Coordinates of C-alpha atoms in Angstrom, one line a residue:
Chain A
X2 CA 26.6 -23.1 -44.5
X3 CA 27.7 -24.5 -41.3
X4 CA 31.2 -22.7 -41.6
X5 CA 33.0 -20.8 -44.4
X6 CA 36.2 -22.4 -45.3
X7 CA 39.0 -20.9 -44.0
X8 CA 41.3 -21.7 -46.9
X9 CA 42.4 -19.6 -49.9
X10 CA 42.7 -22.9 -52.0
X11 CA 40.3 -24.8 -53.1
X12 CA 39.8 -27.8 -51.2
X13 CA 37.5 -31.1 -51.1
X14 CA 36.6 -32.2 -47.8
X15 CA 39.1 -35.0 -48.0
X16 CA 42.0 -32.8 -48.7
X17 CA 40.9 -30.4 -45.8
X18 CA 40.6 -32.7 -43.8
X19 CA 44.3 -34.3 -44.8
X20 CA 45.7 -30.7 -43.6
X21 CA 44.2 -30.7 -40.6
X22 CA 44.8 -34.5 -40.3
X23 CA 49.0 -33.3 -40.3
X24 CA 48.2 -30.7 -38.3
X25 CA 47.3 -33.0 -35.4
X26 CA 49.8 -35.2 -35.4
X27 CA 52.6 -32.9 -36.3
X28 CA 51.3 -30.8 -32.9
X29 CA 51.2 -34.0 -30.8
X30 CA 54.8 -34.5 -31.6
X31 CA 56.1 -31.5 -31.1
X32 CA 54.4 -30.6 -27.8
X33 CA 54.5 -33.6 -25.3
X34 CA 58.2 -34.6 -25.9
X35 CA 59.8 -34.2 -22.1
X36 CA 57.0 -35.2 -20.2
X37 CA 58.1 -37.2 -16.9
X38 CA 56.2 -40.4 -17.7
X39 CA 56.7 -43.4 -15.4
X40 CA 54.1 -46.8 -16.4
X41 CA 51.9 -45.6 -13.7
X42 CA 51.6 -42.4 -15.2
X43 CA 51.4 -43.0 -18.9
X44 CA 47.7 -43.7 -19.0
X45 CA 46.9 -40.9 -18.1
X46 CA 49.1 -38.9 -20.0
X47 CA 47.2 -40.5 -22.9
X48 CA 44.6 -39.9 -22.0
X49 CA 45.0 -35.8 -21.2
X50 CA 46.7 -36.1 -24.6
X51 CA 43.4 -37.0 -26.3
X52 CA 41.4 -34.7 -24.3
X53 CA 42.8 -32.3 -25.5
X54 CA 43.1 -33.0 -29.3
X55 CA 39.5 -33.9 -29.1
X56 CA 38.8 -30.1 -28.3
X57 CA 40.6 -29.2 -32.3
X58 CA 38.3 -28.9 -35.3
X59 CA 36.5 -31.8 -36.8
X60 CA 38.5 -34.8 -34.5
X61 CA 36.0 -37.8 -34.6
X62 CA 38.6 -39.9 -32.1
X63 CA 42.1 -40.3 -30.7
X64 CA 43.5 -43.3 -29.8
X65 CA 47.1 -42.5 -27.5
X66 CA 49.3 -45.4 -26.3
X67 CA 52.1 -44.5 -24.8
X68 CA 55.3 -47.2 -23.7
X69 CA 57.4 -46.0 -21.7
X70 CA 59.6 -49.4 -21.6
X71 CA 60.3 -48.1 -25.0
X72 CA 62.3 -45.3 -23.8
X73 CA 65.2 -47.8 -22.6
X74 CA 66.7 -48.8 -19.3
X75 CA 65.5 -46.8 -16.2
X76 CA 68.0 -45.1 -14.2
X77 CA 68.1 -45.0 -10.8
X78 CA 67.0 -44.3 -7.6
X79 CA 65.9 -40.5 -8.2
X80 CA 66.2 -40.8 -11.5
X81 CA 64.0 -44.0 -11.9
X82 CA 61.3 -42.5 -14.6
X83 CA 61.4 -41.4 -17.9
X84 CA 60.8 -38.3 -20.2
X85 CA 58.5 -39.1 -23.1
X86 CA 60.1 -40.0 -26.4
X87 CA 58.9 -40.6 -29.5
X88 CA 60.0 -43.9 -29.8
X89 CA 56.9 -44.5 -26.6
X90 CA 54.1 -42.8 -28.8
X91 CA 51.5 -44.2 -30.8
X92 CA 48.6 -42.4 -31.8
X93 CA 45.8 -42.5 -33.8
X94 CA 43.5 -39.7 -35.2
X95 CA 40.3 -39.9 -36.7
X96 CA 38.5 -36.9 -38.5
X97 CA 35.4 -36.6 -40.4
X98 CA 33.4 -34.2 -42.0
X99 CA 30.3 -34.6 -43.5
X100 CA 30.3 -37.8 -44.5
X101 CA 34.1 -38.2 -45.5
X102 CA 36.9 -39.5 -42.7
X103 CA 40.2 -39.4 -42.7
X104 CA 42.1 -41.9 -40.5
X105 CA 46.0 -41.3 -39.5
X106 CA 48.8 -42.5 -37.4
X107 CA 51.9 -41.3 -35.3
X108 CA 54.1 -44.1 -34.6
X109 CA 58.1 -45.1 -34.6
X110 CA 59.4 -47.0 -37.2
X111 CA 62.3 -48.7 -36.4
X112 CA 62.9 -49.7 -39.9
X113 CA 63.2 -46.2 -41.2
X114 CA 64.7 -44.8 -37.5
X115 CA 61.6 -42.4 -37.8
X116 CA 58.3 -41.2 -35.8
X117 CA 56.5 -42.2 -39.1
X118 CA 53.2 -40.2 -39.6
X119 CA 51.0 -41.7 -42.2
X120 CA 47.2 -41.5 -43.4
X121 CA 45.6 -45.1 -42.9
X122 CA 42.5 -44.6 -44.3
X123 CA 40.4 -41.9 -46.4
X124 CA 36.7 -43.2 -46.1
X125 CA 33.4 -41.8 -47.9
X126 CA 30.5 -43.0 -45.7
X127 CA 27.9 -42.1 -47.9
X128 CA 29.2 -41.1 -51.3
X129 CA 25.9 -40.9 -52.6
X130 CA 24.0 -38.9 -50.5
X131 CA 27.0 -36.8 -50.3
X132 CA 27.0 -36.3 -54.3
X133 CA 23.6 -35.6 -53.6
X134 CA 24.2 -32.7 -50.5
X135 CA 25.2 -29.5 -52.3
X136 CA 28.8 -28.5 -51.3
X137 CA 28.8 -25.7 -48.0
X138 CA 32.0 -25.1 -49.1
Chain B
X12 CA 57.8 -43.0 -58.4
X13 CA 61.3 -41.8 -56.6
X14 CA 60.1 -43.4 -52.8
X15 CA 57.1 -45.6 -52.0
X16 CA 54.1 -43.9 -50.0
X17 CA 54.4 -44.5 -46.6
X18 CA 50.8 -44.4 -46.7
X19 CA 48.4 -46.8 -45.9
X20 CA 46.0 -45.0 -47.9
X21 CA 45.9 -44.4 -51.7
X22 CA 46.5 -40.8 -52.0
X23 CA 47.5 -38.2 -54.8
X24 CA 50.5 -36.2 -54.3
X25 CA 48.4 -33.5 -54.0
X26 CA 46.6 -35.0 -50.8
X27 CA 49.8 -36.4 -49.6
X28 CA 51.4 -33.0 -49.9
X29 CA 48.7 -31.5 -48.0
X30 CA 48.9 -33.9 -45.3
X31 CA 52.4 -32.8 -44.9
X32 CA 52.1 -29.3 -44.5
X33 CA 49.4 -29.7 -41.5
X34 CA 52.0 -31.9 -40.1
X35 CA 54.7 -28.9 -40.8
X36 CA 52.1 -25.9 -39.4
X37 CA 51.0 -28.1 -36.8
X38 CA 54.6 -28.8 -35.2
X39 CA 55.9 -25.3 -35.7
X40 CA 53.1 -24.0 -33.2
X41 CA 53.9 -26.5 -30.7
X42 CA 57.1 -26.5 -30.6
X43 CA 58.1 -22.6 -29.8
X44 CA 55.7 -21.0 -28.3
X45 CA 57.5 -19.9 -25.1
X46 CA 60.5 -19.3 -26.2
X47 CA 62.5 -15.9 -24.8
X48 CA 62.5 -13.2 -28.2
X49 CA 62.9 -10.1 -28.0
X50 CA 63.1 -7.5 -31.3
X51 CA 66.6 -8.7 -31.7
X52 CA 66.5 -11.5 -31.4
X53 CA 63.1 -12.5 -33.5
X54 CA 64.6 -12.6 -36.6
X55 CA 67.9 -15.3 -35.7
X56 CA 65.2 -16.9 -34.5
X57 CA 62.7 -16.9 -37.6
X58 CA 65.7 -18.0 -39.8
X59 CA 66.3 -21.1 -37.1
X60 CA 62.9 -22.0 -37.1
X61 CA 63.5 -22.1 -41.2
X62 CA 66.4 -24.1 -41.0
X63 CA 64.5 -26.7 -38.8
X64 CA 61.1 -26.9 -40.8
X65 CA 63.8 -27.1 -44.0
X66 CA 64.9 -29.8 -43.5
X67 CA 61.6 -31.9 -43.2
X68 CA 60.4 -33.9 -46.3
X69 CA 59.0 -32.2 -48.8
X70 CA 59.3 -28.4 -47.8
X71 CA 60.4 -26.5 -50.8
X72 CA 60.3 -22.9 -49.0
X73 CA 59.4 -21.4 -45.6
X74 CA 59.6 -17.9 -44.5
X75 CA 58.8 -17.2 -40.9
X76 CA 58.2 -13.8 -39.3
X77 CA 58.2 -13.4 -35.7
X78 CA 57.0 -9.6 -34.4
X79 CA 57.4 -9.7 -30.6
X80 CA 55.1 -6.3 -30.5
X81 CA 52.2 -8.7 -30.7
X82 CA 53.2 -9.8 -27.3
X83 CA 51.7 -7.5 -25.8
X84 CA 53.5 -4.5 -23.4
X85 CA 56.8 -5.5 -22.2
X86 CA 57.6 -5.9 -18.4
X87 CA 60.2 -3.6 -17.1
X88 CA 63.9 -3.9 -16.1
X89 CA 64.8 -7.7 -15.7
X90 CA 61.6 -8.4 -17.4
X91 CA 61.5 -6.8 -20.3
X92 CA 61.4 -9.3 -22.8
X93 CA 58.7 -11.4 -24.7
X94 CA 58.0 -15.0 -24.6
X95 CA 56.6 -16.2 -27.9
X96 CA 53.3 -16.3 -28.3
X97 CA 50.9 -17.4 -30.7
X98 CA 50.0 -14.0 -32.1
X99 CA 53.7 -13.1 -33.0
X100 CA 53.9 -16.1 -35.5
X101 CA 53.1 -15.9 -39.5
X102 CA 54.5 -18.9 -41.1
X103 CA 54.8 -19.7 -44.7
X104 CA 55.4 -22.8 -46.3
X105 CA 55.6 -24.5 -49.6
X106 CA 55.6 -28.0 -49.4
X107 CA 56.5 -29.7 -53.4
X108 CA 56.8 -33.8 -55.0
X109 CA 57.1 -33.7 -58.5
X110 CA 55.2 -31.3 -60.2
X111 CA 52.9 -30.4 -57.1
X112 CA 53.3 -27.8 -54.9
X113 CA 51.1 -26.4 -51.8
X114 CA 51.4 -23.2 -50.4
X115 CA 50.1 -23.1 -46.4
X116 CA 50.3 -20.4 -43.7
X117 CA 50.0 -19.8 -40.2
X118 CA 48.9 -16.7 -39.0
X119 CA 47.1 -15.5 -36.2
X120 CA 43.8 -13.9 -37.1
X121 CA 42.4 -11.3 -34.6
X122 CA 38.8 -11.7 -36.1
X123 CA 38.6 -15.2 -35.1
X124 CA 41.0 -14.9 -32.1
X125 CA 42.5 -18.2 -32.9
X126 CA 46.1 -19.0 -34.5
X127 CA 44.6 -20.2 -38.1
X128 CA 46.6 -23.0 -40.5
X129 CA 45.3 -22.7 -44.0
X130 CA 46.0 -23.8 -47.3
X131 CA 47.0 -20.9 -49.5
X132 CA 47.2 -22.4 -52.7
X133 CA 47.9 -26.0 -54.4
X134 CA 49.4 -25.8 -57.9
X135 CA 50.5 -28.9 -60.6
X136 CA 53.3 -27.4 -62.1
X137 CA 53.0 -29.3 -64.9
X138 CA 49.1 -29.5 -65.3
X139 CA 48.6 -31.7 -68.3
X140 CA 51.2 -34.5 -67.5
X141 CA 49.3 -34.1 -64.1
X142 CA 46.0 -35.1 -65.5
X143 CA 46.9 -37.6 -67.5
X144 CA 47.9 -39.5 -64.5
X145 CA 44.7 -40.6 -63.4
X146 CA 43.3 -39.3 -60.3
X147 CA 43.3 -41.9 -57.3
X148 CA 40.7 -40.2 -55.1
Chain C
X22 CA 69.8 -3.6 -3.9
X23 CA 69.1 -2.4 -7.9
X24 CA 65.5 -4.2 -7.9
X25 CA 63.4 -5.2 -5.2
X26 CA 63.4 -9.2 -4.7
X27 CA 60.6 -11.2 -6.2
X28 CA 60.8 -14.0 -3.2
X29 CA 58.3 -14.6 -0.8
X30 CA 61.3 -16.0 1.4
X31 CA 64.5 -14.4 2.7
X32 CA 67.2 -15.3 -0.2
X33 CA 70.7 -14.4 -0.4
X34 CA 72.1 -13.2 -3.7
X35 CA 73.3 -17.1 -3.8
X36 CA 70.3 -19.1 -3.4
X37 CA 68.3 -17.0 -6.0
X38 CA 70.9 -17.4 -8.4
X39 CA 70.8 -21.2 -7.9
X40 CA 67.1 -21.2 -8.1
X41 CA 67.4 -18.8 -11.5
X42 CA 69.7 -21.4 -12.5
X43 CA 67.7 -24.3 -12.3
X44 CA 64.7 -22.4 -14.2
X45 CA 66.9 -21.8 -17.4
X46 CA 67.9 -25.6 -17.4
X47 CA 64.9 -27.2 -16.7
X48 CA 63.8 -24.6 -19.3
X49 CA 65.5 -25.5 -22.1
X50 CA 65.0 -29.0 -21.7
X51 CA 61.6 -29.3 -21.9
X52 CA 61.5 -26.4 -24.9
X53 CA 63.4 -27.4 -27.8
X54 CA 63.2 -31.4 -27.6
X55 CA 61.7 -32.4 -31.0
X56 CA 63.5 -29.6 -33.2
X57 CA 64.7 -31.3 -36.4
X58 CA 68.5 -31.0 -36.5
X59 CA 71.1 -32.1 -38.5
X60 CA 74.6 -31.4 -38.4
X61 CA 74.3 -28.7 -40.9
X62 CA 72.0 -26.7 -38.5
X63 CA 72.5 -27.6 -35.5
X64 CA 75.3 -25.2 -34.7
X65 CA 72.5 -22.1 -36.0
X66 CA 70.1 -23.9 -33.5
X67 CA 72.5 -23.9 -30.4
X68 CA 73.2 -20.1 -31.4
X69 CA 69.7 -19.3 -31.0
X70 CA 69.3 -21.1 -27.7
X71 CA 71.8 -19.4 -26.3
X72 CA 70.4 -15.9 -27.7
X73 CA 67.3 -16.7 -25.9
X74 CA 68.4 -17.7 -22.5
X75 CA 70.4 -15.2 -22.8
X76 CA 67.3 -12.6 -22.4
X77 CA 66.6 -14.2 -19.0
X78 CA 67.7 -12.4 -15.9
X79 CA 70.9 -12.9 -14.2
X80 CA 72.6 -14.4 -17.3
X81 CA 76.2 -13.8 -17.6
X82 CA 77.2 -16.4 -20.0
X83 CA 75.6 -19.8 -21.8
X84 CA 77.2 -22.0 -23.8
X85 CA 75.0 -24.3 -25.8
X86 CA 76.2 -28.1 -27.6
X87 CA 74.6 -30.1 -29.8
X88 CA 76.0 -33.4 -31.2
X89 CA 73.1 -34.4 -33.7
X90 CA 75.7 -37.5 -34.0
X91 CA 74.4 -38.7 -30.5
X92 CA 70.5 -39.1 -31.7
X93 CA 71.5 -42.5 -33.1
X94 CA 72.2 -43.6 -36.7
X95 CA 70.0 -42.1 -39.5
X96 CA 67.0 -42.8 -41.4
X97 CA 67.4 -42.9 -44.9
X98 CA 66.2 -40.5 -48.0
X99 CA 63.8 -38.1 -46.6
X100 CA 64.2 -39.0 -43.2
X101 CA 67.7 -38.3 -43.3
X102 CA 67.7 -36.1 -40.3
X103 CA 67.1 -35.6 -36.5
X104 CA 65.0 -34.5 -33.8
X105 CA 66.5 -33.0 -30.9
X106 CA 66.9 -35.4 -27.8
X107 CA 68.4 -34.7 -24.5
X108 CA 71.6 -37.3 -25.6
X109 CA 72.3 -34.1 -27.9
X110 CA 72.4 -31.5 -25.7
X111 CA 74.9 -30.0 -23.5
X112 CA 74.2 -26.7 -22.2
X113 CA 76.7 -24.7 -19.6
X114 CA 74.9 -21.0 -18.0
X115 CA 76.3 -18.9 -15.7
X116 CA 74.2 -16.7 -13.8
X117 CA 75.3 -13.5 -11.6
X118 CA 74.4 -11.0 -9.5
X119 CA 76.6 -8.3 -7.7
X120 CA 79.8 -9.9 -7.2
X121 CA 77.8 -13.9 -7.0
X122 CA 78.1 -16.0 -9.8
X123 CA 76.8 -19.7 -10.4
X124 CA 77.9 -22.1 -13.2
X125 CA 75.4 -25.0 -14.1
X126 CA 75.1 -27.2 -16.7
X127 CA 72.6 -29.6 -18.4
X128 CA 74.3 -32.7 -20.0
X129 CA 73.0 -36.3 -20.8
X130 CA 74.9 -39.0 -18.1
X131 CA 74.7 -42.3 -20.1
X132 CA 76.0 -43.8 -16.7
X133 CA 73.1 -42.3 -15.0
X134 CA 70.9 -42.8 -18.3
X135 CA 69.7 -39.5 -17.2
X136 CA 70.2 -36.0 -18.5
X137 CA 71.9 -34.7 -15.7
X138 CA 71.2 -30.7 -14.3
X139 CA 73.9 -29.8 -11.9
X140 CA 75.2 -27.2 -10.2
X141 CA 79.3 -26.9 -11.3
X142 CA 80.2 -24.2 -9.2
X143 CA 79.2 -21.2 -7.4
X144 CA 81.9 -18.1 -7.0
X145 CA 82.0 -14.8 -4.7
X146 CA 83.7 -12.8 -6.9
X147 CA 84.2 -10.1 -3.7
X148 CA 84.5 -12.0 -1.1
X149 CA 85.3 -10.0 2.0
X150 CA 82.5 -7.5 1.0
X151 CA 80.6 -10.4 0.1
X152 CA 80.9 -11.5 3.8
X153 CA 80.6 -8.2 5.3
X154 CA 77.3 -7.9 4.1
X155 CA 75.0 -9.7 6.9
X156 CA 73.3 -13.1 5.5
X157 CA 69.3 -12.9 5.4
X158 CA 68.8 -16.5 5.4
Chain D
X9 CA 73.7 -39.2 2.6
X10 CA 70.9 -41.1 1.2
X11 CA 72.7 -40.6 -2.2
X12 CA 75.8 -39.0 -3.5
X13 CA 75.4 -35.2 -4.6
X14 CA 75.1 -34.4 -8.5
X15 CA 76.5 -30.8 -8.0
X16 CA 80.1 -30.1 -8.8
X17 CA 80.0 -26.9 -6.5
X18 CA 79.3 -27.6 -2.6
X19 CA 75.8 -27.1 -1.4
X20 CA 73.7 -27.3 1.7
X21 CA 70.2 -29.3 0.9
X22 CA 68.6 -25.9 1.1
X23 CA 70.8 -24.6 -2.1
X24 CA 70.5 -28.1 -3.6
X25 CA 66.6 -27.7 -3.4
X26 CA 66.6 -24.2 -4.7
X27 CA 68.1 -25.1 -7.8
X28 CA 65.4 -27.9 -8.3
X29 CA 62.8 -26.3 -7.8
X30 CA 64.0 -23.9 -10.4
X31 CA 63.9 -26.9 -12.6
X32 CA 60.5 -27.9 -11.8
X33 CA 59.0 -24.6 -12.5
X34 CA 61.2 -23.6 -15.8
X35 CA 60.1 -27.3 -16.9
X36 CA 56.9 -26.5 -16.7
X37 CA 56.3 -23.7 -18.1
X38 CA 58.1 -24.3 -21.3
X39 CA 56.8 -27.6 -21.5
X40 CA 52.8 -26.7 -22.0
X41 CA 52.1 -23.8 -23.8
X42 CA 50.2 -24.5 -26.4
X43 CA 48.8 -27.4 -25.1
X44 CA 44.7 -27.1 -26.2
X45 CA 42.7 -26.7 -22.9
X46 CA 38.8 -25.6 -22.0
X47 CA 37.4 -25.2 -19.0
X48 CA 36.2 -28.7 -19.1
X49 CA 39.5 -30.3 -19.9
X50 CA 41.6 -27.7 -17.3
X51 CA 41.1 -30.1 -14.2
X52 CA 42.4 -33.2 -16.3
X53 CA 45.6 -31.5 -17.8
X54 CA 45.9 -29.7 -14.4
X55 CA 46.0 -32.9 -13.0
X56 CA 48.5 -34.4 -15.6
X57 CA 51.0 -32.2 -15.1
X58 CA 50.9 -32.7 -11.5
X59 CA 51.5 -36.4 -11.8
X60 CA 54.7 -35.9 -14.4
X61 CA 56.2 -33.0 -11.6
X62 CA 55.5 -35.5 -8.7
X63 CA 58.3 -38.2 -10.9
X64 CA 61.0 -36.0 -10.6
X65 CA 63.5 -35.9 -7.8
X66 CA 62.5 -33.9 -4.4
X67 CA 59.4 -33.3 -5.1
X68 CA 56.9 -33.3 -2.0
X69 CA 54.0 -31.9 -3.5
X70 CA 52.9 -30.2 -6.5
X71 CA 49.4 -28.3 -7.0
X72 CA 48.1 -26.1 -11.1
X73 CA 45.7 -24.5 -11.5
X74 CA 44.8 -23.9 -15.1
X75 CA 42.1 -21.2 -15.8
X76 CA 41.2 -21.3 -19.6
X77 CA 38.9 -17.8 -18.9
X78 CA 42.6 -16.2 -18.7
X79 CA 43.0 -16.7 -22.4
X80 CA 40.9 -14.3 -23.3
X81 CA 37.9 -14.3 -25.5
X82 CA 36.9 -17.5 -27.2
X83 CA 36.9 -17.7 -31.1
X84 CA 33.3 -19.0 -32.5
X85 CA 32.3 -22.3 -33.8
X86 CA 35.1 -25.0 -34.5
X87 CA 37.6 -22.4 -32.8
X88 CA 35.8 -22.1 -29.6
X89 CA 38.6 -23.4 -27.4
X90 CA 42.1 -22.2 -26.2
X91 CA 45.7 -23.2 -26.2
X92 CA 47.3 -22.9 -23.0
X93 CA 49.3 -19.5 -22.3
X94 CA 51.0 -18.2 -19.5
X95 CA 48.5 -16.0 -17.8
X96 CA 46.2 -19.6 -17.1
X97 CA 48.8 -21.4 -15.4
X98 CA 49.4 -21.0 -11.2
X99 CA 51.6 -23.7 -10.3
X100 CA 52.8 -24.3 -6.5
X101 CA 55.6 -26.9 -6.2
X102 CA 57.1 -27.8 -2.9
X103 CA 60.9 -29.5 -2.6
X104 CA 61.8 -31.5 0.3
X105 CA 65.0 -33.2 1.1
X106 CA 65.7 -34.4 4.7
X107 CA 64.3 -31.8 7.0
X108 CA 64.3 -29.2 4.4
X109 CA 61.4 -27.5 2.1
X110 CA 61.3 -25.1 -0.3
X111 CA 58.3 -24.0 -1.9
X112 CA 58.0 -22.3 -5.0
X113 CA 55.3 -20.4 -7.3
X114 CA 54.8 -19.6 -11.1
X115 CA 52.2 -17.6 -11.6
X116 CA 51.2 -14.5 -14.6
X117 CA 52.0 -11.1 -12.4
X118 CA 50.0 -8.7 -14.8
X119 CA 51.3 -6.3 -12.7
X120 CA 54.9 -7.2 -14.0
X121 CA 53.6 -8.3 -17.0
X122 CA 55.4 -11.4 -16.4
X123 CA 55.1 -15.0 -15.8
X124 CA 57.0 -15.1 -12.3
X125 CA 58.8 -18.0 -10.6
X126 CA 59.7 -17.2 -7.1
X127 CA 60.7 -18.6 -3.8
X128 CA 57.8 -18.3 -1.5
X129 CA 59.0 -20.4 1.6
X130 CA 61.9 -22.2 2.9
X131 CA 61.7 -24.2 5.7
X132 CA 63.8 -26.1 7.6
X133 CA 61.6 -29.0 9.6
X134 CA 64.8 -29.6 12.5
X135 CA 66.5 -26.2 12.2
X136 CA 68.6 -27.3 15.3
X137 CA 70.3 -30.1 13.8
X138 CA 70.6 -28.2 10.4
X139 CA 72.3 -25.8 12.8
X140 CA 74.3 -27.7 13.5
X141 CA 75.8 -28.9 10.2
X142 CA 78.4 -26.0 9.0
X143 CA 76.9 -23.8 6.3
X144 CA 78.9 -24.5 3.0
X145 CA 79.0 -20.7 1.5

């Protein structure tokens, strides 16, 4: 067993890894909202962003773009920058375990006036061989 | 079906669900740790952090207990007050959609010095109508 | 002097205050953005803000706003809410020590597209003593 | 004047400054707890939050130090890493505005059990001509 599971419910891979697939992207929300970002800056901002959701359990790869042109018109003078919003953030998260990956996404919806996060993808690399590998749940 | 999935993925309500509550776990943590609390103040602000996470999609119940002792000793005079911290949080949540519910919980757990989010339990309600609806996985 | 000062520099009872001042501000803005709010809660939620700063030293008196109204229309169905964004908030604190009070106040400037922190006013409440004493500066 | 005060109340540069650097620090610190950090990724969000501080207004120069081995013990496995707290965070942040400086700490006091903002310097570059303007108290 490379690691007991840490949950009291029964769980597939693919439905741990779709908990921990919100967790991610609910955390990203909620912690980088008010960040001074200016367009010279929001590199790397993403890129400290995905530094450090590559540390949490079982990320494969994060993808953050963030826009800060989205954030509207620019004050001025001294107050020429922006703080991050979520309209600026796009991100994408990719987890995997074992053989099974779940891919998801954090982006603004202007349709639905929402930061939208959605699963885009459940993938089973190798279903076979992972029929065949007895569960380490 | 009372919404369509905003999924790009095919998922049950069952993985949806649990998608949702990493998403609800997730953003609590990152949201209020640093906030002032003291002992009276922990619980106005459990029943706030309630409110909020209430009125995400989905969320059927959540109960959130704040004990500031878990801060750690308090300073003295002017600074005798907590910020949250991880270790002061348990969070519970039930997340439902039609006939599914899931049951997930933050806690902070000494043995594995780390701020856990689990998956308590996952119920279907109604289990037979549930398995006759075949299983998209 | 009740407490010993925590300044490396030579303050008077006026500049910490403003420096106090500007920590609760810049506090609260870069704590609570991302909340969900609607118009239901958000009342509860500026109650609980204002509980918490009011823990922090030197605070007399804060008065917390928020106008979920100003986060721009709504999404529909389950996304029929808000997250906190500095258009919503407007947030007056007064801070004082011995006989030395400062107002300030954090409010979005849509002329300044900016979520202005200012200092409103600052007030010897006993002024000839206040004088008497000899400044440090 | 290089541009019109914000401030309601009447302030020399020195007060003006105070209160921002309030800002800065207050900002900071409730802006990243939480955020997940190891000793590797320290330097990089160290860095990050140095760039977002440098946007905003006065800022001359801003220098954190984050020191994950301040978080206590690591968990095991897929939980060996931190989230940032307050006792890994040192942040110097100096203000300057024509002739002016202030520079100003946050650092953990574990002696005060306390994450402490304070005023370590104020400086004033031409204290003849600033002299010479009439203090505003």
């Amino acid at each position: 067993m490379r690691s007991p599971s840490v949950h009291g419910a029964r769980l597939t891979r693919r439905e741990a890894l779709l908990f921990e697939a919100g967790i991610k992207l609910g955390g990203i929300f909620h912690q980088y909202l008010g960040v001074p970002v200016s367009s010279r800056t929001a590199p790397g901002l993403a890129r400290t962003i995905e530094r450090a959701v590559a540390l949490q359990p079982f990320v494969v790869d994060v993808r953050v773009r963030i826009d800060p042109s989205r954030g509207g018109p620019l004050g001025r003078g001294r107050f020429a920058y922006h703080y991050l919003v979520a309209e600026m953030l796009d991100v994408r998260v990719r987890l995997g375990d074992r053989g099974v990956e779940v891919a998801a996404r954090l982006t603004h919806r202007p349709d639905l006036r929402y930061p939208l996060m959605s699963v885009v993808a459940v993938r089973t690399a190798r279903p076979r061989r992972a029929r065949a590998t007895p569960r380490r749940t």
